[in-house]
Tab-separated table of C-alpha atoms in Angstrom:
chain	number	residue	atom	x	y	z
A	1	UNK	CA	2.501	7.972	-12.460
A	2	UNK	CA	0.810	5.248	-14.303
A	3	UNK	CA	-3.045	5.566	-14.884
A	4	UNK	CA	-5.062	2.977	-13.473
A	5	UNK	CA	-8.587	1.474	-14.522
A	6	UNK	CA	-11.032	-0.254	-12.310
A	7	UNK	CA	-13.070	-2.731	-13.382
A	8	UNK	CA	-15.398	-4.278	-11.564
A	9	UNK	CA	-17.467	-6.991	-14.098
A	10	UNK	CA	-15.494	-10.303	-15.409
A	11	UNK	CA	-16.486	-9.170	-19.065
A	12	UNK	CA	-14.996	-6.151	-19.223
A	13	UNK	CA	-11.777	-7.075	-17.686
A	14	UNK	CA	-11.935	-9.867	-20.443
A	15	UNK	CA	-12.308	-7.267	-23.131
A	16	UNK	CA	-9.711	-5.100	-21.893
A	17	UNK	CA	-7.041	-7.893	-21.472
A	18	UNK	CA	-7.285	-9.551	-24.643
A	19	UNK	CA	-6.628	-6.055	-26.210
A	20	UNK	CA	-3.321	-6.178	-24.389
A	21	UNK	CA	-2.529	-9.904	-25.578
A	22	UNK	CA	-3.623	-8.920	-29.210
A	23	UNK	CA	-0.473	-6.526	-28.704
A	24	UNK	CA	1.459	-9.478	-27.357
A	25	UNK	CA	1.836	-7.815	-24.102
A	26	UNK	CA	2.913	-10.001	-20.888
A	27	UNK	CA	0.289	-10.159	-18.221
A	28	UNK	CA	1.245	-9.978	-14.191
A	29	UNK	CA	-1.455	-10.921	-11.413
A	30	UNK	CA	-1.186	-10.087	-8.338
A	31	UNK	CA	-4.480	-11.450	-6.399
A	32	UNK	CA	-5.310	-10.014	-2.794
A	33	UNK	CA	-8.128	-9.264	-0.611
A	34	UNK	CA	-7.194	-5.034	-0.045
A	35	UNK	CA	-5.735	-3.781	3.312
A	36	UNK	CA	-2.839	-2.873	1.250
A	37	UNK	CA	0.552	-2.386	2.977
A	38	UNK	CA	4.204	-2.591	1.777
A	39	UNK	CA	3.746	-6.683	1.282
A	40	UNK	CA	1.374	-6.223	-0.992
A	41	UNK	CA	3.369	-3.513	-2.973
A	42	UNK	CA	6.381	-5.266	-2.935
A	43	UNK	CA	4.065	-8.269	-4.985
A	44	UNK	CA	3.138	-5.588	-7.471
A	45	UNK	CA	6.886	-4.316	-7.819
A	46	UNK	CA	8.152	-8.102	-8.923
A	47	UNK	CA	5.008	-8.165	-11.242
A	48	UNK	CA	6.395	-5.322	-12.900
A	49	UNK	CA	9.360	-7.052	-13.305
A	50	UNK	CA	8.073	-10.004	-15.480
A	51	UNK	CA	4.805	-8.367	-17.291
A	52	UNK	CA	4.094	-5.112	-19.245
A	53	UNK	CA	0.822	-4.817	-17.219
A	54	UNK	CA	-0.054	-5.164	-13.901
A	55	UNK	CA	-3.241	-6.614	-13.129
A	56	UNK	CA	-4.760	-6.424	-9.025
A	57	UNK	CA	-7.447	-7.991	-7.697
A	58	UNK	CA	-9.258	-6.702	-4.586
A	59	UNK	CA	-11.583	-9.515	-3.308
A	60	UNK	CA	-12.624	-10.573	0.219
A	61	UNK	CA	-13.414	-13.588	-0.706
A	62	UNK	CA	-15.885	-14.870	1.820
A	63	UNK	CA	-15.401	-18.600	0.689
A	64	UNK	CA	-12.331	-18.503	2.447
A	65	UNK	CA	-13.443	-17.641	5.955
A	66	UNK	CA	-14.933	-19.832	8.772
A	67	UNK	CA	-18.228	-18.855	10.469
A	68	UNK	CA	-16.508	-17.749	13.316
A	69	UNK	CA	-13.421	-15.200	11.444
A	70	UNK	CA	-13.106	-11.993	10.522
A	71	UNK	CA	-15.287	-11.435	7.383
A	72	UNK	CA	-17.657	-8.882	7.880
A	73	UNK	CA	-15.052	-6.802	10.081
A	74	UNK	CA	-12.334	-7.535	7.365
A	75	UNK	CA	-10.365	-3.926	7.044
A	76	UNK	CA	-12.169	-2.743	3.299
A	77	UNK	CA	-10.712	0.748	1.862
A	78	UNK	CA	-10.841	0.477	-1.799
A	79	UNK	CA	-10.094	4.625	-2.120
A	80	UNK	CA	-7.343	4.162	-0.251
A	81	UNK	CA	-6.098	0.760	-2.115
A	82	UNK	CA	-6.777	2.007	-5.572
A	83	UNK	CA	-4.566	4.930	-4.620
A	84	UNK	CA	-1.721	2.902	-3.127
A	85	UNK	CA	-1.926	0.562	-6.593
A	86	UNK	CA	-1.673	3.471	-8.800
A	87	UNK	CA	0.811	4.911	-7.262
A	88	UNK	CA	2.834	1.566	-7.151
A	89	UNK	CA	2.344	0.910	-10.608
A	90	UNK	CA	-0.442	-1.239	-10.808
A	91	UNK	CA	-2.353	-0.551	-14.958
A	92	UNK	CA	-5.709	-2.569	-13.958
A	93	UNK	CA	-7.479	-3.131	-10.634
A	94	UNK	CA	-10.161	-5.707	-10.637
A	95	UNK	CA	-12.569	-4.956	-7.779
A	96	UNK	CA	-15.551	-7.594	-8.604
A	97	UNK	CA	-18.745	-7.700	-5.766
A	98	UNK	CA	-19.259	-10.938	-4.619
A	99	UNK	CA	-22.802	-11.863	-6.826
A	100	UNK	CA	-19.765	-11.238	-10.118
A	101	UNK	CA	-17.415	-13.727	-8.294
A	102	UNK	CA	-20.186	-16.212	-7.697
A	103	UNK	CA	-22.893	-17.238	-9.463
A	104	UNK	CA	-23.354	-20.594	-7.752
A	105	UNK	CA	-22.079	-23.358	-5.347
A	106	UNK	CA	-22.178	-26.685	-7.138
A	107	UNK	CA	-18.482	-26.512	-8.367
A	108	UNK	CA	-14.980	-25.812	-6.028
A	109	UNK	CA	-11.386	-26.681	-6.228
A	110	UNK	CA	-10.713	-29.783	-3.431
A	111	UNK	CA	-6.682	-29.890	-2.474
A	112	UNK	CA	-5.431	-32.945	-1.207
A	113	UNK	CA	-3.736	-33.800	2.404
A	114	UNK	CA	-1.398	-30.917	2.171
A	115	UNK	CA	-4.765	-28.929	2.984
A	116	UNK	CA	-5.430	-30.887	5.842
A	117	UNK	CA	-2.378	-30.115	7.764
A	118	UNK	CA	-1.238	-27.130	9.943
A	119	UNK	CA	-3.761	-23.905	8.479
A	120	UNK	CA	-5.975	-26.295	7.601
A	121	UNK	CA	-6.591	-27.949	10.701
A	122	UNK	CA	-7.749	-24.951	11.952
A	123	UNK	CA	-9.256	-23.501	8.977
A	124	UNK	CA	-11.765	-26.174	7.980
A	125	UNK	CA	-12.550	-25.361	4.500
A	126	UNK	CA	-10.440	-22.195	4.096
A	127	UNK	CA	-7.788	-23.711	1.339
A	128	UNK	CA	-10.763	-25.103	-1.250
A	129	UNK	CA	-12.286	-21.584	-0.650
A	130	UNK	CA	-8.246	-20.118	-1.590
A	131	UNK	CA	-7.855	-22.343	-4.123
A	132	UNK	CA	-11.081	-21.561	-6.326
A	133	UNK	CA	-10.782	-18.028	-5.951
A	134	UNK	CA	-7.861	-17.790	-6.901
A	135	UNK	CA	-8.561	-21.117	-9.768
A	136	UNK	CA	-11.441	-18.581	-11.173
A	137	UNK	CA	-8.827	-15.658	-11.416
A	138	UNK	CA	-6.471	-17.484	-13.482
A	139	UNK	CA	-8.959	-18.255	-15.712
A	140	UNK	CA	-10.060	-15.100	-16.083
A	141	UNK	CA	-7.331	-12.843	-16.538
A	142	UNK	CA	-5.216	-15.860	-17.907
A	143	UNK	CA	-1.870	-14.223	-16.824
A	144	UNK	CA	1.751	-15.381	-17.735
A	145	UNK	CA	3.163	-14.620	-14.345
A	146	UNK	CA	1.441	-14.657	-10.931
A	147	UNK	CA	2.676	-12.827	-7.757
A	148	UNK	CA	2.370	-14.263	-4.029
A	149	UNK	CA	3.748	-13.574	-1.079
A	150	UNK	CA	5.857	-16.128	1.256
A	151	UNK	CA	3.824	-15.132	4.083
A	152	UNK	CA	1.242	-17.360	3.488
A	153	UNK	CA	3.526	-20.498	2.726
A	154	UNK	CA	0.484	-22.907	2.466
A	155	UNK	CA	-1.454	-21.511	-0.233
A	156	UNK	CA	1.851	-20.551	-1.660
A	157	UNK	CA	2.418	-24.719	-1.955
A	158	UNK	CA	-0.994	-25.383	-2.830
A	159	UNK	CA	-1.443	-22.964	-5.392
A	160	UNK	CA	1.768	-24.162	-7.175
A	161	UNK	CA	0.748	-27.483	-6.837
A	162	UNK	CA	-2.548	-26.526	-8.503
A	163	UNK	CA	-0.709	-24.939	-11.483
A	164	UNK	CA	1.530	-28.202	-11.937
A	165	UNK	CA	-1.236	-30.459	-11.590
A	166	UNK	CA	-4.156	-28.378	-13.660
A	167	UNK	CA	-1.761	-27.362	-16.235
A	168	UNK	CA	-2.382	-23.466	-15.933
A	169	UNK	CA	0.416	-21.756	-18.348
A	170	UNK	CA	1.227	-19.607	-15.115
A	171	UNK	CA	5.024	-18.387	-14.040
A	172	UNK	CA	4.818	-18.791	-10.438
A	173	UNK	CA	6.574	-15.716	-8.261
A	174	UNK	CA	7.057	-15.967	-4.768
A	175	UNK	CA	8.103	-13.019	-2.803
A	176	UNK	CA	10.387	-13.162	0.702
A	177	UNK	CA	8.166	-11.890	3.509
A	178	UNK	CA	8.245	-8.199	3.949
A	179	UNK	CA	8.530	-7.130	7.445
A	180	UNK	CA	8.510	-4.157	9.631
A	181	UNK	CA	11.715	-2.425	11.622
A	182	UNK	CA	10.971	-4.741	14.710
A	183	UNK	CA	10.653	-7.856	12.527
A	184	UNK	CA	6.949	-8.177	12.777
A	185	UNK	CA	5.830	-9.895	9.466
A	186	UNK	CA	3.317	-7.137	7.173
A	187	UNK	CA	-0.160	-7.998	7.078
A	188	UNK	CA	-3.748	-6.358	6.529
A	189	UNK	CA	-4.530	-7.751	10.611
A	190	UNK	CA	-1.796	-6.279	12.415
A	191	UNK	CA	-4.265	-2.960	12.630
A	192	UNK	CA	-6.316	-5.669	15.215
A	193	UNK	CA	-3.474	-5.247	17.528
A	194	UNK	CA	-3.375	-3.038	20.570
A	195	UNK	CA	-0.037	-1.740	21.338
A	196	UNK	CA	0.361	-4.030	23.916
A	197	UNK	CA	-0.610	-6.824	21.810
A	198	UNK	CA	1.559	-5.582	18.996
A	199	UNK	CA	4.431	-6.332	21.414
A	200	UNK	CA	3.611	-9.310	22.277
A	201	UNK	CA	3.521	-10.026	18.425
A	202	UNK	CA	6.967	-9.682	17.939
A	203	UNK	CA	7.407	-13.222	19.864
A	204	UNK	CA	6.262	-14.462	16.181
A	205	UNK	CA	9.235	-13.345	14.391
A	206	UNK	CA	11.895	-13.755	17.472
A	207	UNK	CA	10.767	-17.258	18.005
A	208	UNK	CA	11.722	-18.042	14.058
A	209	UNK	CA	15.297	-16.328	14.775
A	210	UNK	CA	15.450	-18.682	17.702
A	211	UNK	CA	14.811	-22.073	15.476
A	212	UNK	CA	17.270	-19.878	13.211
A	213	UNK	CA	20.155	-20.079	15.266
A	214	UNK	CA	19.567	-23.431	16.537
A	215	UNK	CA	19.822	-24.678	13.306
A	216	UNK	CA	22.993	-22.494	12.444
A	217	UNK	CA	24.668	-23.540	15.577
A	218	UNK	CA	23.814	-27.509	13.981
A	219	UNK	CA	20.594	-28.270	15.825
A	220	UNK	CA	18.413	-30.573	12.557
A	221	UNK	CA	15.953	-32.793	15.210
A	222	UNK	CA	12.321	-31.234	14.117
A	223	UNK	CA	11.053	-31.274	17.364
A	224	UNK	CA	14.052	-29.420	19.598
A	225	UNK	CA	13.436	-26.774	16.640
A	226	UNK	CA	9.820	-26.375	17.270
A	227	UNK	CA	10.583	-26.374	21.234
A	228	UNK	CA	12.850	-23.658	20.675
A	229	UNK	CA	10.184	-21.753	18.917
A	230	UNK	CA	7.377	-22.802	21.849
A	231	UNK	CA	9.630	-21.380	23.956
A	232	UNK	CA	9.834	-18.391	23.102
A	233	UNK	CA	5.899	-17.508	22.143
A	234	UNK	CA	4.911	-18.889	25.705
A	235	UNK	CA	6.984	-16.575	27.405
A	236	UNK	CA	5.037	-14.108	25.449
A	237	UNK	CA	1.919	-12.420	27.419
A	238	UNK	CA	-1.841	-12.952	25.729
A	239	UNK	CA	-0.374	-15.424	22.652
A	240	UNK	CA	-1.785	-18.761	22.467
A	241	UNK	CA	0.042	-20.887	20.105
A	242	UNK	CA	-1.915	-23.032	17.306
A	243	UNK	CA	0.739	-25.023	15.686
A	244	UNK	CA	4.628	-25.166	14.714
A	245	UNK	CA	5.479	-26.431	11.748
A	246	UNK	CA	8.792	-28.051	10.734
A	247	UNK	CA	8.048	-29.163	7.092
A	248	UNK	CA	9.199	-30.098	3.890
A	249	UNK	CA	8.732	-27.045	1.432
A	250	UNK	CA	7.074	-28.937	-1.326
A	251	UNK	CA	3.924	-30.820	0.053
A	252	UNK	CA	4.642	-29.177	3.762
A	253	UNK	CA	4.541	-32.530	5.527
A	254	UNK	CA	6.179	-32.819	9.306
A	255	UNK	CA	9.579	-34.068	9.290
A	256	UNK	CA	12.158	-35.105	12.160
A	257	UNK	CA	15.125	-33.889	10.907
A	258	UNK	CA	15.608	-30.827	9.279
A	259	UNK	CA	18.108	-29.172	6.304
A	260	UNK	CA	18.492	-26.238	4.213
A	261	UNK	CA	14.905	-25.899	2.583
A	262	UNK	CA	12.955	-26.931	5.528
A	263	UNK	CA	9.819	-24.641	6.467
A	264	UNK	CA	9.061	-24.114	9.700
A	265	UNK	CA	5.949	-21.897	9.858
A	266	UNK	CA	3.996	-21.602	13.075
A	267	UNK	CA	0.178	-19.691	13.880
A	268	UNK	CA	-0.739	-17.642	17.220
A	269	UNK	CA	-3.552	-15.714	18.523
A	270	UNK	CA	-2.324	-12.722	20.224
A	271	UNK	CA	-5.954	-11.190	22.246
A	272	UNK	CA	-8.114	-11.815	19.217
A	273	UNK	CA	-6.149	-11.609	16.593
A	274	UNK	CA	-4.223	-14.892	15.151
A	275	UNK	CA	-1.216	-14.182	12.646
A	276	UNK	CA	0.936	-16.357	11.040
A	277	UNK	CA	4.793	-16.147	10.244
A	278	UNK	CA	7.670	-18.761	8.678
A	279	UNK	CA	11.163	-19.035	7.980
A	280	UNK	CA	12.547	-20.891	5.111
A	281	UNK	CA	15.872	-22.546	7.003
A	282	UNK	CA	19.309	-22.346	5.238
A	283	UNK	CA	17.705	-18.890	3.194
A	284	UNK	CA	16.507	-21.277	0.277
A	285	UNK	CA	13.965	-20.160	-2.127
A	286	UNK	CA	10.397	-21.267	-1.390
């Protein structure tokens, strides 16, 4: 098993990387806030792939959460993470406090429309806090491949349009979503769910094989896609639907008719919880 090292200061994680590109060694990031489950270790698995050394971050990232979400009752195990990394591969974990993050306010990353839209609308800020988070990792572990999941298709978009347009050296990796037996898509919230509510969840994932088959059996008009979907998560008990999506997969604007490529990603509260899920249509990459 490979030994891992914690580091918790931005200095020292310097120092130790830039012993590692001295030996012209490939670097792999795989950013994520903890709550580790099988989505995040499949992230770490493709890093592996591409870099000689793995390099996780654990950061709740408070930047990135609205006065009224989940911050301060955000699942946080960091034994149990930093044994799930090591065991997964992972060489460095990079577990800063928030005073290391942050030593001021004056200066954020600002996305364009494509922020506004869908997660955005009702996550008012949430992308800028994303996408300077994630801005200051890549600056400083200055990786040659980063890892991200297809789960969270928006700041999957975002952050490659960041990369284009800021001209980070940065190999983009984007991972299929990693599910469970009953199709409900991994993530560090599911534990929110009651088992009753965890049923109901699964409307998530059966509504995208719904807009699935439409669109296999010919169906392309955007909006009889996202009925099908509706359909299906209303007939759900206790979920309350946010949005549907049917979107192009590079800026994520609304379209009317779909084709292979399209997104359609949709958001629900189920009780108190709100998860998100997509489907890439045709099984193009993202």
């Amino acid at each position: 098993m490979t030994r891992l090292e914690t580091i918790t200061t931005i200095a020292a994680l310097r120092q130790r990387l830039a012993r590692e590109r001295a030996a012209g060694r490939r670097i792999g990031l795989v950013p994520t806030m903890g709550a580790l489950h099988e989505g995040h270790l499949a992230l770490v698995d493709e890093a592996r792939a591409h870099a000689d050394l793995v390099v996780m971050s654990i950061f709740v990232n408070p930047r990135q959460f609205g006065p009224s979400e989940d911050f301060t009752r955000y699942p946080r195990n960091l034994a149990h993470d930093t044994a799930l990394a090591e065991a997964r591969g992972v060489q460095v974990l990079f577990a800063p406090e928030v005073s290391e993050m942050y030593g001021g306010d004056e200066i954020r990353i600002v996305p364009g429309a494509a922020a506004a839209r869908w997660e955005g609308e009702f996550r008012a800020g949430h992308f800028e806090g994303v996408l300077t988070i994630v801005a200051k990792l890549f600056n400083i572990v200055q990786p040659d491949v980063a890892v991200f999941g297809q789960k969270d298709i928006q700041q999957v978009v975002l952050v490659r349009r960041m990369i284009e347009e800021l001209d980070f050296p940065i190999a983009l990796r984007v991972l299929p979503i990693v599910r469970e037996r009953d199709g409900l898509a991994r993530s560090s919230r599911n534990v929110y769910l009651s088992p009753e509510e965890r049923q109901s969840a699964l409307a998530l994932s059966q509504a995208l094989r719904a807009v699935e088959a439409a669109f296999e059996a010919g169906e392309t008009d955007a909006a009889r896609l996202a009925a099908a979907a509706r359909r299906v998560l209303e007939a759900a008990p206790g979920v309350v639907v946010d949005y549907i999506a049917v979107a192009d997969p590079d800026r994520l604007a609304p379209v009317t008719e779909a084709d292979a490529g399209t997104v359609v990603a949709l958001a629900a509260r189920v009780g108190a919880t709100r998860l998100i899920d997509n489907v890439i249509l045709g099984d193009e990459d993202v």
